[in-house]
mmCIF file of C-alpha atoms in Angstrom:
data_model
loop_
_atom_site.group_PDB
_atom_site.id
_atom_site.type_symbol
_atom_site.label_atom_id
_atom_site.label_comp_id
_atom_site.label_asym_id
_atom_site.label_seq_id
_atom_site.Cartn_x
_atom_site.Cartn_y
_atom_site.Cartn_z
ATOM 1 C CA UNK A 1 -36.912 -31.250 11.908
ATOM 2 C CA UNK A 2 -36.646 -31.518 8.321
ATOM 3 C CA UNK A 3 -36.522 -27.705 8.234
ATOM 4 C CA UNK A 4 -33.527 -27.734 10.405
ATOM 5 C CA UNK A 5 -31.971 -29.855 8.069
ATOM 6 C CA UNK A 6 -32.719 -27.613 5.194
ATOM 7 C CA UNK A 7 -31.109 -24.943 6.709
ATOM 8 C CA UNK A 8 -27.862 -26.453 8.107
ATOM 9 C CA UNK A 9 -27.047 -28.133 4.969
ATOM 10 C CA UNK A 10 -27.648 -24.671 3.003
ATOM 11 C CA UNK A 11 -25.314 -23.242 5.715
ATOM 12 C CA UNK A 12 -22.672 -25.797 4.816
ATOM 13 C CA UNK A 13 -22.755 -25.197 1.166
ATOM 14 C CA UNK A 14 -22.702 -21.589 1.473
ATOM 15 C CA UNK A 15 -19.347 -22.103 3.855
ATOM 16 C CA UNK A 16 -17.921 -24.174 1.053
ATOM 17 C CA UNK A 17 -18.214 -21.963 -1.778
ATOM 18 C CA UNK A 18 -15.188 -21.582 -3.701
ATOM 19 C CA UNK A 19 -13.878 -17.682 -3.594
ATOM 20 C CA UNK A 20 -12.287 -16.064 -6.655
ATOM 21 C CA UNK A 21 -9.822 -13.447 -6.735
ATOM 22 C CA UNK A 22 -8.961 -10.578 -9.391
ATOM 23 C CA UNK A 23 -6.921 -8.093 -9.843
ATOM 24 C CA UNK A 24 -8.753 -4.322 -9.105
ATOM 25 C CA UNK A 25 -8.638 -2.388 -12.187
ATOM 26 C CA UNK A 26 -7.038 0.626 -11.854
ATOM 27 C CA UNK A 27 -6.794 3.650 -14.554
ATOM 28 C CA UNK A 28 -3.363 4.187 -16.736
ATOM 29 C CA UNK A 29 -1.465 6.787 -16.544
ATOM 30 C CA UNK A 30 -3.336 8.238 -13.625
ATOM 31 C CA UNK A 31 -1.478 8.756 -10.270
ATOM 32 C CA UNK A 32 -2.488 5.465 -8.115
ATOM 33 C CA UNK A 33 -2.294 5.224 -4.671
ATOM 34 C CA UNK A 34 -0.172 2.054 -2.705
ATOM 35 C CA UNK A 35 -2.108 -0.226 -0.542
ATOM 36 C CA UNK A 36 -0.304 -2.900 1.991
ATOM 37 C CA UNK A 37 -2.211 -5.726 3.865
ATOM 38 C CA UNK A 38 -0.595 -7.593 6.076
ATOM 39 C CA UNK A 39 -2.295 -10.303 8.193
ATOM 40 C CA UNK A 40 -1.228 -11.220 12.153
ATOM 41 C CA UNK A 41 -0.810 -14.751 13.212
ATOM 42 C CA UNK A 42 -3.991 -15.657 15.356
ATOM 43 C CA UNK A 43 -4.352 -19.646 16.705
ATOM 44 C CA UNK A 44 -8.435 -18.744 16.973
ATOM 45 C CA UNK A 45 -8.289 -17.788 12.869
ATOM 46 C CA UNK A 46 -5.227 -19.808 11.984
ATOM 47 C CA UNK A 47 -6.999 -22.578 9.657
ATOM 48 C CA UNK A 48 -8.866 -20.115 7.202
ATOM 49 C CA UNK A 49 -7.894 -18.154 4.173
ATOM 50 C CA UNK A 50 -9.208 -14.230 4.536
ATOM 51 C CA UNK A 51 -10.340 -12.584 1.637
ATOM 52 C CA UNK A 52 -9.265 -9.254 0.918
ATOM 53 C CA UNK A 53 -11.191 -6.965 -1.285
ATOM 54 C CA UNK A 54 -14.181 -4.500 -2.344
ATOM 55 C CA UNK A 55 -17.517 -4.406 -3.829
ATOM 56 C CA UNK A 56 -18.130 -8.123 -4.168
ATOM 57 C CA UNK A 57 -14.516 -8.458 -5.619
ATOM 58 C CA UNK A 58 -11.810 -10.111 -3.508
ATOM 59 C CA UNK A 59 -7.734 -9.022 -4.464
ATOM 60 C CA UNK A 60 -6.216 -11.226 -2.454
ATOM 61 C CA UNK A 61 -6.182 -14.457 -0.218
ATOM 62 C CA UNK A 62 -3.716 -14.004 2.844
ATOM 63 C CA UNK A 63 -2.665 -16.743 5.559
ATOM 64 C CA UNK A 64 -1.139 -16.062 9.088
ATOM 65 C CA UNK A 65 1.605 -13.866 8.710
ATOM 66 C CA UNK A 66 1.267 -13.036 5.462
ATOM 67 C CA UNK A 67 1.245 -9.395 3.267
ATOM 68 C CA UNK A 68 0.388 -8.345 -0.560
ATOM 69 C CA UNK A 69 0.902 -4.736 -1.637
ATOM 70 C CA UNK A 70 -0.851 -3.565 -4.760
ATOM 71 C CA UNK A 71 -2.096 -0.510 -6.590
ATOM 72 C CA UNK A 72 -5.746 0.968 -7.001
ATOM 73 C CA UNK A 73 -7.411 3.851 -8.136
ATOM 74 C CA UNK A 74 -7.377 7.087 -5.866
ATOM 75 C CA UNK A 75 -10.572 8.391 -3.635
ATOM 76 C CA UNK A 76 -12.986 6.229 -1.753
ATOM 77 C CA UNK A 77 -13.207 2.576 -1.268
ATOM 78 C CA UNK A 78 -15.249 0.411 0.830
ATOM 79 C CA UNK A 79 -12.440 -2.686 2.085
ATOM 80 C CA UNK A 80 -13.878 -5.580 3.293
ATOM 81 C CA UNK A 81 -12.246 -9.099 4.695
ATOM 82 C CA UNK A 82 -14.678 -12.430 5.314
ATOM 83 C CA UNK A 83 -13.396 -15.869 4.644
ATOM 84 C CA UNK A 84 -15.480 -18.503 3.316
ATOM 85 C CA UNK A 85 -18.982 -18.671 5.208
ATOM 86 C CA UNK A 86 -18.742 -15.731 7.804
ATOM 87 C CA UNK A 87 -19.542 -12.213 7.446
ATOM 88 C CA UNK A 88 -17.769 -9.256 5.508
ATOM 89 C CA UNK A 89 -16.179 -6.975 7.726
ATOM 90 C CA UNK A 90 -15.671 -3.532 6.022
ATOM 91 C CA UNK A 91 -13.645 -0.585 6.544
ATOM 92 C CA UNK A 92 -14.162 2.449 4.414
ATOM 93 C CA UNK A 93 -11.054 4.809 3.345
ATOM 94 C CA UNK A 94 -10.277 7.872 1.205
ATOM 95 C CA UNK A 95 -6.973 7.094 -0.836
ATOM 96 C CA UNK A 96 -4.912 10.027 -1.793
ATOM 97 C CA UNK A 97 -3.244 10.334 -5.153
ATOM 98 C CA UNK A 98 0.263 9.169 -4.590
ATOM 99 C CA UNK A 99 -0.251 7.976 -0.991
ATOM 100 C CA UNK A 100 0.411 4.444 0.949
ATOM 101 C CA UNK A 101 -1.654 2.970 3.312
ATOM 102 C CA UNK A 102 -0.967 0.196 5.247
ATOM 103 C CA UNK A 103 -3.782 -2.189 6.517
ATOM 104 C CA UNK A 104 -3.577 -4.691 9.093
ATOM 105 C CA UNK A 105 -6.050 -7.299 9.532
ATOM 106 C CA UNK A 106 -6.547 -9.518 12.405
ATOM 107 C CA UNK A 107 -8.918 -12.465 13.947
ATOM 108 C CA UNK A 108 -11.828 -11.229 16.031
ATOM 109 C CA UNK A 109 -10.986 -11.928 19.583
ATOM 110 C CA UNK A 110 -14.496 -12.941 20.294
ATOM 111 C CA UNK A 111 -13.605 -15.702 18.011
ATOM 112 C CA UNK A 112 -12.791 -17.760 21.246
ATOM 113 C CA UNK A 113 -16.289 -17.937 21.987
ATOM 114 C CA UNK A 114 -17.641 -18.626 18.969
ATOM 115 C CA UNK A 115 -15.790 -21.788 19.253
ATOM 116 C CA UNK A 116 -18.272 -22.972 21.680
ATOM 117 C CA UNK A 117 -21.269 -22.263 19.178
ATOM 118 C CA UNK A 118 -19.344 -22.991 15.861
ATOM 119 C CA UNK A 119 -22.905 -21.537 14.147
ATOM 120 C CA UNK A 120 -21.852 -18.252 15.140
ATOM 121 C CA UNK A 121 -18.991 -18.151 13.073
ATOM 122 C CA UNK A 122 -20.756 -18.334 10.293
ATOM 123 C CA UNK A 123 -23.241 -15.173 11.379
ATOM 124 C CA UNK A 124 -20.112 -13.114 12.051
ATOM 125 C CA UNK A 125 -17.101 -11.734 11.320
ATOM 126 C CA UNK A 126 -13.755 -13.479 12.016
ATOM 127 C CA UNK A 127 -11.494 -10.726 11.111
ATOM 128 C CA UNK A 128 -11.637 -6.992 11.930
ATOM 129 C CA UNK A 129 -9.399 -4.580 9.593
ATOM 130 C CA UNK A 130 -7.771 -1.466 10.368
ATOM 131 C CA UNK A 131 -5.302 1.745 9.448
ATOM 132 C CA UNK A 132 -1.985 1.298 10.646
ATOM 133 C CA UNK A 133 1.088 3.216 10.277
ATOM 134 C CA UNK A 134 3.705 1.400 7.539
ATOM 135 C CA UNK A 135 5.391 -0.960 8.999
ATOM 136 C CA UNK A 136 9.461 -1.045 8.128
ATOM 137 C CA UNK A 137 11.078 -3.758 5.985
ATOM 138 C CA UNK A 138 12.162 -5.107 9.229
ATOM 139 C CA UNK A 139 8.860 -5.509 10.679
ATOM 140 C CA UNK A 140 7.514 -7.593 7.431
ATOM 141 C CA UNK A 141 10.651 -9.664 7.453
ATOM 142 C CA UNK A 142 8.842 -12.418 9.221
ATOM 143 C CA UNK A 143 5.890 -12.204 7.200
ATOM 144 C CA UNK A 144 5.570 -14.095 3.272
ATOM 145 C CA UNK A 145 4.804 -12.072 0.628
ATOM 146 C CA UNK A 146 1.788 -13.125 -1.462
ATOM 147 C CA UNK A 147 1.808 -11.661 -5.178
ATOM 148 C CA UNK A 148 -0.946 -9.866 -6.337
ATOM 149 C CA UNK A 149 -3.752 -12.250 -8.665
#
């Protein structure tokens, strides 16, 4: 029993660690490439901030219906999203020189379920990420836009 406690209050801890966020360095004078996030509204995700970011480093914090756009170095880069206590999930792109890509993110649908075992949120992703194409102004009109860090 006491084992069980052990572990549930290290699983609580590790859900409530805080989350920094930096800017990505990126190289002057050297073409950059244009990266937008924008986050859906989801009632199953709705309470937590996502994390946006790479390599251990997160850019940016996004809400529901939120979007940041930054710059970052050209070629690959392994993207991930998590929010506090659950599980990265990654996406890995080649940025062009020069180019923009547009990411949406979005809650897990399975996240329904996990409602029923609220452990399992914490052994899982609650957001997927993917490529998208751009989105017009219109589109991001009813979303807020969160400066970069």
């Amino acid at each position: 029993m006491h084992k069980f406690a052990a572990l549930l209050m290290l699983l609580l801890v590790c859900g409530c660690a805080p989350m920094k966020t930096a800017n990505p360095s990126v190289d002057s004078g050297a073409p950059s490439s244009t990266v937008l996030v924008y986050r859906e509204w989801a009632y199953n995700s709705g309470g937590p901030s996502m994390y946006f970011g790479e390599g251990g480093s997160y850019y940016l914090s996004l809400r529901n219906l939120e979007y940041s756009e930054g710059t970052l170095n050209p070629g690959k880069h392994l993207f991930v999203v998590t929010t506090r206590g659950s599980q990265d999930f990654s996406l890995q792109l080649d940025l062009s020189p020069g180019s923009r890509t547009c990411l949406k993110a979005y809650a897990d649908p399975a996240n329904y379920a996990k409602m029923i075992a609220p452990l399992l949120m914490n052994l899982t992703s609650l957001f997927k990420l993917e490529t998208v194409a751009c989105p017009g102004s219109s589109f991001l009109d009813s979303y807020t836009k969160v400066p970069k860090t």
